[in-house]
Amino acid sequence: MAAPVTVGGIVEQNITETEQILPESTSGELKRPQFGTRFLTDPRQVFQHNAWDNVEWTEEQEAAAKKKVQENSQPLPQEKQEDFDCRANEYWNEFYTIHENRFFKDRHWLFTEFPELAPQCRLNRDSCIGDDRAEDSEQHGLKQSQGQSSEVTPLAHVDGDYPGSSAMYRILEVGCGVGNTVFPILKTNNDPGLFVYCCDFSSTAVELVKANSEYDPGRCYAFVHDLGDEGAIYPVPEASLDVIVLIFVLSALHPDKMQASISRLARLLKPGGVLLLRDYGRYDMAQLRFKKGRCLSDNFYVRGDGTRVYFFTQDELHDYFSEAGLEKVQNMVDRRLQVNRGKQLTMYRVWIQCKYRKPHTQPPETQE
């Protein structure tokens, strides 16, 4: 692990997205560890544990973070920004060519925070979001466009059978990387009616998924897809998915493309289906470590390897999902204080976790 450095009065480390457990779901019925059980009430005890939950910043810390961001927010020239946008695929392919499957760890916290991915979720009506729809809603969803205008560009050209067409429960992960979400799902969820789709912008990443010994074409379908490309076609019909997963992927997209991308994904969900997101929050330590010359636009940056990242607020994400016709189930901030007890260092992380559901019924069209 790289040595920690101090930025804007906040100590940070060069760590990955982390496998720490996030806060609890809004459902009080779930029997699982609850977020907020470890509070730091005495600052002198900060190094007694590796992490503290729900750590609110002082006004001084918040001001220091805002100042740091403002100091380094001068955007790069437009021609350089366009170059990073045009070469985005190249940079991500280079990333996975170098790191292969060694950079990110498998996300074993998934089933704690997102029980929609857990075994037998389709049959467990007490533990999963959106599972109270009628069994025949799948076939209904395949035949209905959910009130979408006929002028909307088709998401998929699906005629007859398609990968996973006989499945009873379908999950799509967008931005799958090398499978750190997909393979834990396949290994843990033995539901015979489950089928998992996974896609990534990087063809290198998708090839690594397919080359994995745990990749089973009978239960999973991996494909290359550009989330920001409005003309890109998904291999499934509209209203055919139960769950869509976005783990640290929307932040890699250009902000101008986020709304359209979310709206297209929402059209893939069945009525009652849910979209799950976990991503970077505003003033996360990863944002504070960016130096001058890395800002593309407000809260949008380019890393040293050419990949890009945005840092969200709750309101921004809520607006995206609401505009796409989804209803809020959860939208919360996880402010976590991570501790390096050996080196007596503290690191402040800020993540956002969201769950938004597609309504069972669409608003009636206005009568002429």
mmCIF file of C-alpha atoms in Angstrom:
data_model
loop_
_atom_site.group_PDB
_atom_site.id
_atom_site.type_symbol
_atom_site.label_atom_id
_atom_site.label_comp_id
_atom_site.label_asym_id
_atom_site.label_seq_id
_atom_site.Cartn_x
_atom_site.Cartn_y
_atom_site.Cartn_z
ATOM 1 C CA MET A 1 0.000 0.000 0.000
ATOM 2 C CA ALA A 2 1.316 3.419 -0.916
ATOM 3 C CA ALA A 3 2.514 5.753 1.804
ATOM 4 C CA PRO A 4 -0.125 8.190 3.054
ATOM 5 C CA VAL A 5 0.053 11.892 2.322
ATOM 6 C CA THR A 6 -1.637 14.959 3.783
ATOM 7 C CA VAL A 7 -3.925 17.047 1.589
ATOM 8 C CA GLY A 8 -5.742 20.143 2.816
ATOM 9 C CA GLY A 9 -5.351 19.074 6.422
ATOM 10 C CA ILE A 10 -6.911 15.676 5.761
ATOM 11 C CA VAL A 11 -4.673 12.619 5.697
ATOM 12 C CA GLU A 12 -5.284 10.190 2.853
ATOM 13 C CA GLN A 13 -3.923 7.012 1.342
ATOM 14 C CA ASN A 14 -3.771 5.729 -2.200
ATOM 15 C CA ILE A 15 -6.327 2.971 -1.702
ATOM 16 C CA THR A 16 -8.960 1.459 -3.937
ATOM 17 C CA GLU A 17 -12.712 1.842 -3.595
ATOM 18 C CA THR A 18 -12.502 -0.465 -0.494
ATOM 19 C CA GLU A 19 -14.553 -3.442 0.573
ATOM 20 C CA GLN A 20 -15.874 -1.836 3.741
ATOM 21 C CA ILE A 21 -19.536 -2.373 4.627
ATOM 22 C CA LEU A 22 -21.848 0.558 3.943
ATOM 23 C CA PRO A 23 -24.812 1.837 5.960
ATOM 24 C CA GLU A 24 -28.038 -0.019 6.404
ATOM 25 C CA SER A 25 -30.925 -0.271 4.011
ATOM 26 C CA THR A 26 -34.153 1.548 4.661
ATOM 27 C CA SER A 27 -35.890 -1.761 5.308
ATOM 28 C CA GLY A 28 -36.183 -2.474 9.020
ATOM 29 C CA GLU A 29 -36.988 -6.125 8.346
ATOM 30 C CA LEU A 30 -33.549 -7.113 7.100
ATOM 31 C CA LYS A 31 -31.602 -9.207 9.582
ATOM 32 C CA ARG A 32 -28.083 -8.005 8.862
ATOM 33 C CA PRO A 33 -25.395 -5.815 10.466
ATOM 34 C CA GLN A 34 -26.625 -2.265 10.850
ATOM 35 C CA PHE A 35 -24.546 0.764 9.987
ATOM 36 C CA GLY A 36 -23.819 3.192 12.797
ATOM 37 C CA THR A 37 -22.875 0.692 15.500
ATOM 38 C CA ARG A 38 -19.387 2.121 15.974
ATOM 39 C CA PHE A 39 -19.370 5.816 16.809
ATOM 40 C CA LEU A 40 -16.324 7.843 17.727
ATOM 41 C CA THR A 41 -17.462 9.630 20.894
ATOM 42 C CA ASP A 42 -14.003 10.247 22.314
ATOM 43 C CA PRO A 43 -11.402 11.535 19.809
ATOM 44 C CA ARG A 44 -8.655 10.104 22.012
ATOM 45 C CA GLN A 45 -9.902 6.636 21.127
ATOM 46 C CA VAL A 46 -9.672 7.115 17.353
ATOM 47 C CA PHE A 47 -6.942 4.502 16.916
ATOM 48 C CA GLN A 48 -8.777 1.790 18.846
ATOM 49 C CA HIS A 49 -10.475 0.519 15.662
ATOM 50 C CA ASN A 50 -9.784 0.435 11.919
ATOM 51 C CA ALA A 51 -12.893 2.426 10.999
ATOM 52 C CA TRP A 52 -15.622 4.589 12.529
ATOM 53 C CA ASP A 53 -19.152 4.966 11.192
ATOM 54 C CA ASN A 54 -21.110 8.079 10.305
ATOM 55 C CA VAL A 55 -18.352 10.546 11.153
ATOM 56 C CA GLU A 56 -19.573 14.105 10.694
ATOM 57 C CA TRP A 57 -17.002 16.692 9.730
ATOM 58 C CA THR A 58 -16.350 19.819 11.731
ATOM 59 C CA GLU A 59 -17.039 23.170 10.100
ATOM 60 C CA GLU A 60 -13.295 23.664 9.826
ATOM 61 C CA GLN A 61 -12.817 20.372 7.968
ATOM 62 C CA GLU A 62 -15.679 21.145 5.589
ATOM 63 C CA ALA A 63 -14.255 24.587 4.887
ATOM 64 C CA ALA A 64 -10.778 23.161 4.298
ATOM 65 C CA ALA A 65 -12.165 20.601 1.837
ATOM 66 C CA LYS A 66 -14.135 23.223 -0.107
ATOM 67 C CA LYS A 67 -11.091 25.495 -0.245
ATOM 68 C CA LYS A 68 -8.912 22.666 -1.529
ATOM 69 C CA VAL A 69 -11.377 21.831 -4.286
ATOM 70 C CA GLN A 70 -11.724 25.461 -5.306
ATOM 71 C CA GLU A 71 -7.961 25.925 -5.466
ATOM 72 C CA ASN A 72 -7.570 23.026 -7.889
ATOM 73 C CA SER A 73 -10.719 23.539 -9.966
ATOM 74 C CA GLN A 74 -9.256 25.430 -12.928
ATOM 75 C CA PRO A 75 -10.408 23.330 -15.914
ATOM 76 C CA LEU A 76 -8.019 22.058 -18.556
ATOM 77 C CA PRO A 77 -8.189 23.568 -22.059
ATOM 78 C CA GLN A 78 -11.110 22.298 -24.112
ATOM 79 C CA GLU A 79 -8.901 20.490 -26.626
ATOM 80 C CA LYS A 80 -7.304 18.439 -23.853
ATOM 81 C CA GLN A 81 -10.713 17.592 -22.407
ATOM 82 C CA GLU A 82 -11.909 16.410 -25.808
ATOM 83 C CA ASP A 83 -8.798 14.263 -26.152
ATOM 84 C CA PHE A 84 -9.496 12.515 -22.845
ATOM 85 C CA ASP A 85 -13.102 11.971 -23.932
ATOM 86 C CA CYS A 86 -12.155 10.524 -27.324
ATOM 87 C CA ARG A 87 -9.511 8.238 -25.847
ATOM 88 C CA ALA A 88 -11.521 7.056 -22.830
ATOM 89 C CA ASN A 89 -11.773 3.504 -24.180
ATOM 90 C CA GLU A 90 -8.022 3.405 -24.789
ATOM 91 C CA TYR A 91 -7.238 4.503 -21.234
ATOM 92 C CA TRP A 92 -9.512 1.903 -19.652
ATOM 93 C CA ASN A 93 -8.106 -0.856 -21.858
ATOM 94 C CA GLU A 94 -4.609 0.145 -20.782
ATOM 95 C CA PHE A 95 -5.719 0.106 -17.151
ATOM 96 C CA TYR A 96 -6.977 -3.489 -17.355
ATOM 97 C CA THR A 97 -4.066 -4.611 -19.496
ATOM 98 C CA ILE A 98 -1.704 -3.467 -16.737
ATOM 99 C CA HIS A 99 -3.686 -4.507 -13.655
ATOM 100 C CA GLU A 100 -5.741 -7.429 -15.045
ATOM 101 C CA ASN A 101 -7.670 -8.826 -12.049
ATOM 102 C CA ARG A 102 -5.266 -7.652 -9.349
ATOM 103 C CA PHE A 103 -6.464 -4.099 -8.671
ATOM 104 C CA PHE A 104 -9.946 -4.439 -7.137
ATOM 105 C CA LYS A 105 -10.981 -6.990 -4.540
ATOM 106 C CA ASP A 106 -14.157 -9.051 -4.774
ATOM 107 C CA ARG A 107 -17.048 -7.136 -3.223
ATOM 108 C CA HIS A 108 -18.204 -9.493 -0.498
ATOM 109 C CA TRP A 109 -20.189 -6.679 1.182
ATOM 110 C CA LEU A 110 -22.653 -6.802 -1.712
ATOM 111 C CA PHE A 111 -25.177 -9.120 -0.086
ATOM 112 C CA THR A 112 -25.187 -7.152 3.161
ATOM 113 C CA GLU A 113 -26.004 -3.853 1.519
ATOM 114 C CA PHE A 114 -27.877 -5.128 -1.527
ATOM 115 C CA PRO A 115 -29.969 -8.179 -0.516
ATOM 116 C CA GLU A 116 -31.588 -7.958 -3.957
ATOM 117 C CA LEU A 117 -28.501 -9.843 -5.164
ATOM 118 C CA ALA A 118 -28.629 -12.562 -2.526
ATOM 119 C CA PRO A 119 -29.580 -16.231 -2.975
ATOM 120 C CA GLN A 120 -33.278 -16.950 -3.398
ATOM 121 C CA CYS A 121 -34.104 -13.254 -3.419
ATOM 122 C CA ARG A 122 -36.707 -13.958 -6.085
ATOM 123 C CA LEU A 123 -38.564 -16.187 -3.626
ATOM 124 C CA ASN A 124 -37.989 -14.225 -0.409
ATOM 125 C CA ARG A 125 -40.678 -11.588 -0.249
ATOM 126 C CA ASP A 126 -39.580 -10.336 3.192
ATOM 127 C CA SER A 127 -36.017 -9.435 2.276
ATOM 128 C CA CYS A 128 -35.946 -8.018 -1.212
ATOM 129 C CA ILE A 129 -37.047 -4.769 -2.769
ATOM 130 C CA GLY A 130 -39.527 -4.877 -5.604
ATOM 131 C CA ASP A 131 -40.257 -8.616 -5.304
ATOM 132 C CA ASP A 132 -43.981 -8.232 -4.645
ATOM 133 C CA ARG A 133 -44.854 -8.013 -8.314
ATOM 134 C CA ALA A 134 -46.995 -10.764 -9.786
ATOM 135 C CA GLU A 135 -45.208 -13.681 -11.365
ATOM 136 C CA ASP A 136 -46.680 -12.877 -14.737
ATOM 137 C CA SER A 137 -45.276 -9.315 -14.662
ATOM 138 C CA GLU A 138 -42.197 -10.615 -16.465
ATOM 139 C CA GLN A 139 -44.162 -11.575 -19.547
ATOM 140 C CA HIS A 140 -46.207 -8.404 -19.269
ATOM 141 C CA GLY A 141 -42.986 -6.402 -19.106
ATOM 142 C CA LEU A 142 -41.605 -8.048 -22.206
ATOM 143 C CA LYS A 143 -44.634 -6.956 -24.189
ATOM 144 C CA GLN A 144 -45.097 -3.428 -22.875
ATOM 145 C CA SER A 145 -42.990 -0.323 -23.469
ATOM 146 C CA GLN A 146 -44.154 1.182 -20.159
ATOM 147 C CA GLY A 147 -45.671 4.219 -21.747
ATOM 148 C CA GLN A 148 -42.548 5.231 -23.692
ATOM 149 C CA SER A 149 -43.069 7.208 -26.858
ATOM 150 C CA SER A 150 -42.687 5.319 -30.092
ATOM 151 C CA GLU A 151 -40.221 7.980 -31.146
ATOM 152 C CA VAL A 152 -37.682 6.935 -28.495
ATOM 153 C CA THR A 153 -34.631 5.202 -29.948
ATOM 154 C CA PRO A 154 -34.874 1.432 -29.304
ATOM 155 C CA LEU A 155 -32.592 0.093 -26.580
ATOM 156 C CA ALA A 156 -32.405 -3.369 -28.043
ATOM 157 C CA HIS A 157 -33.150 -5.305 -31.212
ATOM 158 C CA VAL A 158 -34.411 -8.525 -29.649
ATOM 159 C CA ASP A 159 -36.424 -10.971 -31.711
ATOM 160 C CA GLY A 160 -37.402 -14.209 -30.026
ATOM 161 C CA ASP A 161 -34.840 -15.821 -27.755
ATOM 162 C CA TYR A 162 -31.984 -13.847 -26.259
ATOM 163 C CA PRO A 163 -29.338 -14.738 -23.642
ATOM 164 C CA GLY A 164 -31.159 -15.499 -20.397
ATOM 165 C CA SER A 165 -34.612 -15.284 -21.982
ATOM 166 C CA SER A 166 -35.875 -18.247 -19.959
ATOM 167 C CA ALA A 167 -34.572 -16.906 -16.619
ATOM 168 C CA MET A 168 -36.958 -15.842 -13.879
ATOM 169 C CA TYR A 169 -34.647 -13.262 -12.247
ATOM 170 C CA ARG A 170 -32.257 -11.103 -14.254
ATOM 171 C CA ILE A 171 -29.458 -8.889 -12.978
ATOM 172 C CA LEU A 172 -27.359 -6.514 -15.080
ATOM 173 C CA GLU A 173 -24.119 -4.993 -13.844
ATOM 174 C CA VAL A 174 -22.927 -2.002 -15.838
ATOM 175 C CA GLY A 175 -19.205 -1.357 -15.618
ATOM 176 C CA CYS A 176 -18.350 -4.876 -14.489
ATOM 177 C CA GLY A 177 -14.578 -4.533 -14.801
ATOM 178 C CA VAL A 178 -13.006 -7.961 -14.373
ATOM 179 C CA GLY A 179 -15.959 -9.416 -12.455
ATOM 180 C CA ASN A 180 -15.491 -8.380 -8.825
ATOM 181 C CA THR A 181 -19.254 -8.084 -8.468
ATOM 182 C CA VAL A 182 -20.413 -10.654 -10.995
ATOM 183 C CA PHE A 183 -18.439 -13.629 -9.717
ATOM 184 C CA PRO A 184 -19.420 -13.187 -6.041
ATOM 185 C CA ILE A 185 -23.056 -13.113 -7.227
ATOM 186 C CA LEU A 186 -22.651 -16.266 -9.309
ATOM 187 C CA LYS A 187 -20.779 -18.072 -6.520
ATOM 188 C CA THR A 188 -23.213 -17.077 -3.782
ATOM 189 C CA ASN A 189 -26.576 -16.999 -5.523
ATOM 190 C CA ASN A 190 -27.487 -20.531 -6.589
ATOM 191 C CA ASP A 191 -31.026 -19.666 -7.646
ATOM 192 C CA PRO A 192 -31.616 -21.804 -10.779
ATOM 193 C CA GLY A 193 -33.804 -19.040 -12.194
ATOM 194 C CA LEU A 194 -31.023 -16.444 -12.019
ATOM 195 C CA PHE A 195 -29.228 -14.997 -15.034
ATOM 196 C CA VAL A 196 -26.569 -12.289 -14.779
ATOM 197 C CA TYR A 197 -25.563 -9.859 -17.526
ATOM 198 C CA CYS A 198 -22.416 -7.802 -17.227
ATOM 199 C CA CYS A 199 -20.887 -5.209 -19.501
ATOM 200 C CA ASP A 200 -17.953 -2.853 -19.565
ATOM 201 C CA PHE A 201 -16.609 -0.056 -21.730
ATOM 202 C CA SER A 202 -13.284 -1.900 -21.895
ATOM 203 C CA SER A 203 -13.060 -4.867 -24.254
ATOM 204 C CA THR A 204 -9.967 -5.967 -22.324
ATOM 205 C CA ALA A 205 -11.981 -6.184 -19.108
ATOM 206 C CA VAL A 206 -14.751 -8.186 -20.775
ATOM 207 C CA GLU A 207 -12.245 -10.654 -22.213
ATOM 208 C CA LEU A 208 -10.782 -11.122 -18.715
ATOM 209 C CA VAL A 209 -14.275 -11.886 -17.410
ATOM 210 C CA LYS A 210 -14.859 -14.470 -20.125
ATOM 211 C CA ALA A 211 -11.438 -16.039 -19.508
ATOM 212 C CA ASN A 212 -12.178 -16.529 -15.803
ATOM 213 C CA SER A 213 -12.667 -20.191 -14.894
ATOM 214 C CA GLU A 214 -15.864 -19.256 -13.013
ATOM 215 C CA TYR A 215 -17.516 -17.702 -16.059
ATOM 216 C CA ASP A 216 -20.512 -19.840 -16.995
ATOM 217 C CA PRO A 217 -22.259 -18.892 -20.274
ATOM 218 C CA GLY A 218 -25.286 -20.799 -19.055
ATOM 219 C CA ARG A 219 -25.753 -18.329 -16.201
ATOM 220 C CA CYS A 220 -23.955 -15.214 -17.364
ATOM 221 C CA TYR A 221 -23.521 -13.106 -20.476
ATOM 222 C CA ALA A 222 -20.624 -10.607 -20.714
ATOM 223 C CA PHE A 223 -20.521 -8.005 -23.457
ATOM 224 C CA VAL A 224 -18.805 -4.745 -24.391
ATOM 225 C CA HIS A 225 -21.015 -1.680 -23.997
ATOM 226 C CA ASP A 226 -20.505 2.082 -23.850
ATOM 227 C CA LEU A 227 -22.929 3.410 -21.257
ATOM 228 C CA GLY A 228 -22.649 6.920 -22.667
ATOM 229 C CA ASP A 229 -23.377 5.963 -26.277
ATOM 230 C CA GLU A 230 -27.029 6.692 -27.035
ATOM 231 C CA GLY A 231 -26.908 4.423 -30.094
ATOM 232 C CA ALA A 232 -25.463 1.399 -28.263
ATOM 233 C CA ILE A 233 -27.857 -1.554 -28.110
ATOM 234 C CA TYR A 234 -28.459 -3.759 -25.070
ATOM 235 C CA PRO A 235 -28.938 -7.526 -25.638
ATOM 236 C CA VAL A 236 -32.178 -7.626 -23.611
ATOM 237 C CA PRO A 237 -35.663 -6.191 -24.217
ATOM 238 C CA GLU A 238 -37.040 -3.212 -22.370
ATOM 239 C CA ALA A 239 -38.772 -4.003 -19.051
ATOM 240 C CA SER A 240 -36.943 -7.323 -18.701
ATOM 241 C CA LEU A 241 -34.500 -6.770 -15.800
ATOM 242 C CA ASP A 242 -35.122 -7.157 -12.070
ATOM 243 C CA VAL A 243 -31.949 -5.435 -10.872
ATOM 244 C CA ILE A 244 -29.369 -3.097 -12.404
ATOM 245 C CA VAL A 245 -26.110 -2.539 -10.523
ATOM 246 C CA LEU A 246 -23.843 0.502 -10.853
ATOM 247 C CA ILE A 247 -20.799 0.233 -8.573
ATOM 248 C CA PHE A 248 -18.339 3.121 -8.995
ATOM 249 C CA VAL A 249 -19.167 3.395 -12.693
ATOM 250 C CA LEU A 250 -21.493 6.367 -13.246
ATOM 251 C CA SER A 251 -18.731 8.615 -11.902
ATOM 252 C CA ALA A 252 -16.498 7.578 -14.813
ATOM 253 C CA LEU A 253 -18.970 8.968 -17.329
ATOM 254 C CA HIS A 254 -18.960 12.529 -18.652
ATOM 255 C CA PRO A 255 -21.548 14.514 -16.643
ATOM 256 C CA ASP A 256 -23.316 15.593 -19.838
ATOM 257 C CA LYS A 257 -24.122 11.948 -20.587
ATOM 258 C CA MET A 258 -25.321 10.838 -17.163
ATOM 259 C CA GLN A 259 -29.028 11.686 -17.394
ATOM 260 C CA ALA A 260 -29.589 10.030 -20.769
ATOM 261 C CA SER A 261 -27.684 6.955 -19.615
ATOM 262 C CA ILE A 262 -29.771 6.549 -16.465
ATOM 263 C CA SER A 263 -32.980 7.059 -18.422
ATOM 264 C CA ARG A 264 -32.046 4.299 -20.865
ATOM 265 C CA LEU A 265 -31.229 1.919 -18.020
ATOM 266 C CA ALA A 266 -34.547 2.688 -16.322
ATOM 267 C CA ARG A 267 -36.371 1.542 -19.437
ATOM 268 C CA LEU A 268 -34.730 -1.883 -19.087
ATOM 269 C CA LEU A 269 -36.200 -2.457 -15.618
ATOM 270 C CA LYS A 270 -39.380 -4.413 -15.054
ATOM 271 C CA PRO A 271 -42.112 -2.657 -13.088
ATOM 272 C CA GLY A 272 -40.937 -3.011 -9.500
ATOM 273 C CA GLY A 273 -37.328 -3.543 -10.599
ATOM 274 C CA VAL A 274 -34.592 -1.699 -8.730
ATOM 275 C CA LEU A 275 -31.427 0.175 -9.652
ATOM 276 C CA LEU A 276 -28.587 -0.059 -7.112
ATOM 277 C CA LEU A 277 -25.730 2.435 -6.991
ATOM 278 C CA ARG A 278 -22.646 3.042 -4.933
ATOM 279 C CA ASP A 279 -20.275 5.831 -5.926
ATOM 280 C CA TYR A 280 -18.017 8.676 -4.835
ATOM 281 C CA GLY A 281 -19.454 11.524 -2.761
ATOM 282 C CA ARG A 282 -18.467 15.179 -2.760
ATOM 283 C CA TYR A 283 -15.216 15.882 -0.874
ATOM 284 C CA ASP A 284 -14.184 12.256 -0.633
ATOM 285 C CA MET A 285 -10.447 12.085 0.025
ATOM 286 C CA ALA A 286 -9.911 10.917 -3.547
ATOM 287 C CA GLN A 287 -11.257 14.292 -4.724
ATOM 288 C CA LEU A 288 -9.085 16.240 -2.305
ATOM 289 C CA ARG A 289 -5.916 14.581 -3.511
ATOM 290 C CA PHE A 290 -6.220 15.900 -7.073
ATOM 291 C CA LYS A 291 -3.647 18.579 -7.874
ATOM 292 C CA LYS A 292 -3.924 21.496 -10.243
ATOM 293 C CA GLY A 293 -4.063 20.489 -13.879
ATOM 294 C CA ARG A 294 -6.395 17.527 -13.300
ATOM 295 C CA CYS A 295 -9.783 19.251 -13.282
ATOM 296 C CA LEU A 296 -12.018 18.858 -16.339
ATOM 297 C CA SER A 297 -15.086 20.672 -14.992
ATOM 298 C CA ASP A 298 -16.767 21.187 -11.628
ATOM 299 C CA ASN A 299 -16.091 18.082 -9.500
ATOM 300 C CA PHE A 300 -14.942 16.121 -12.574
ATOM 301 C CA TYR A 301 -11.282 15.088 -12.850
ATOM 302 C CA VAL A 302 -8.820 13.044 -14.866
ATOM 303 C CA ARG A 303 -6.459 10.666 -13.087
ATOM 304 C CA GLY A 304 -2.836 10.178 -13.977
ATOM 305 C CA ASP A 305 -3.709 7.113 -16.052
ATOM 306 C CA GLY A 306 -6.234 9.045 -18.170
ATOM 307 C CA THR A 307 -9.387 7.610 -16.562
ATOM 308 C CA ARG A 308 -11.933 10.102 -15.242
ATOM 309 C CA VAL A 309 -14.031 10.451 -12.094
ATOM 310 C CA TYR A 310 -16.899 12.615 -10.843
ATOM 311 C CA PHE A 311 -17.881 13.270 -7.198
ATOM 312 C CA PHE A 312 -21.636 13.403 -6.553
ATOM 313 C CA THR A 313 -24.073 14.963 -4.140
ATOM 314 C CA GLN A 314 -27.244 13.189 -3.044
ATOM 315 C CA ASP A 315 -29.406 15.776 -4.786
ATOM 316 C CA GLU A 316 -27.654 15.301 -8.120
ATOM 317 C CA LEU A 317 -28.242 11.574 -8.084
ATOM 318 C CA HIS A 318 -31.820 11.967 -6.910
ATOM 319 C CA ASP A 319 -32.537 14.323 -9.786
ATOM 320 C CA TYR A 320 -31.074 11.869 -12.325
ATOM 321 C CA PHE A 321 -33.148 8.946 -11.073
ATOM 322 C CA SER A 322 -36.336 10.941 -10.618
ATOM 323 C CA GLU A 323 -36.081 12.371 -14.114
ATOM 324 C CA ALA A 324 -35.806 8.777 -15.357
ATOM 325 C CA GLY A 325 -39.121 7.950 -13.658
ATOM 326 C CA LEU A 326 -37.697 6.007 -10.702
ATOM 327 C CA GLU A 327 -38.834 6.264 -7.086
ATOM 328 C CA LYS A 328 -36.469 6.637 -4.140
ATOM 329 C CA VAL A 329 -36.006 3.722 -1.776
ATOM 330 C CA GLN A 330 -32.668 4.840 -0.361
ATOM 331 C CA ASN A 331 -30.319 7.775 -0.935
ATOM 332 C CA MET A 332 -27.745 8.226 1.802
ATOM 333 C CA VAL A 333 -24.187 9.363 2.467
ATOM 334 C CA ASP A 334 -21.648 7.165 4.203
ATOM 335 C CA ARG A 335 -19.054 9.355 5.896
ATOM 336 C CA ARG A 336 -16.463 6.935 7.157
ATOM 337 C CA LEU A 337 -13.269 7.548 9.074
ATOM 338 C CA GLN A 338 -10.692 4.904 8.205
ATOM 339 C CA VAL A 339 -7.671 4.495 10.409
ATOM 340 C CA ASN A 340 -4.127 3.245 9.896
ATOM 341 C CA ARG A 341 -3.364 2.269 13.456
ATOM 342 C CA GLY A 342 0.208 1.250 12.686
ATOM 343 C CA LYS A 343 1.103 4.672 11.281
ATOM 344 C CA GLN A 344 -1.381 6.632 13.403
ATOM 345 C CA LEU A 345 -3.107 8.162 10.375
ATOM 346 C CA THR A 346 -6.750 8.987 9.639
ATOM 347 C CA MET A 347 -8.529 9.020 6.263
ATOM 348 C CA TYR A 348 -11.956 10.471 5.525
ATOM 349 C CA ARG A 349 -14.073 8.708 2.885
ATOM 350 C CA VAL A 350 -17.392 9.889 1.482
ATOM 351 C CA TRP A 351 -19.573 7.501 -0.537
ATOM 352 C CA ILE A 352 -23.179 7.639 -1.673
ATOM 353 C CA GLN A 353 -25.445 4.609 -1.798
ATOM 354 C CA CYS A 354 -28.764 4.657 -3.641
ATOM 355 C CA LYS A 355 -31.662 2.346 -4.385
ATOM 356 C CA TYR A 356 -34.384 3.521 -6.768
ATOM 357 C CA ARG A 357 -37.368 1.490 -7.911
ATOM 358 C CA LYS A 358 -39.367 1.543 -11.126
ATOM 359 C CA PRO A 359 -43.052 2.093 -10.321
ATOM 360 C CA HIS A 360 -45.470 -0.752 -10.953
ATOM 361 C CA THR A 361 -47.720 1.576 -12.898
ATOM 362 C CA GLN A 362 -46.796 4.476 -15.100
ATOM 363 C CA PRO A 363 -48.575 7.844 -14.774
ATOM 364 C CA PRO A 364 -51.540 8.020 -17.177
ATOM 365 C CA GLU A 365 -50.973 9.924 -20.361
ATOM 366 C CA THR A 366 -52.630 13.310 -20.627
ATOM 367 C CA GLN A 367 -55.853 13.095 -22.613
ATOM 368 C CA GLU A 368 -56.188 15.355 -25.610
#
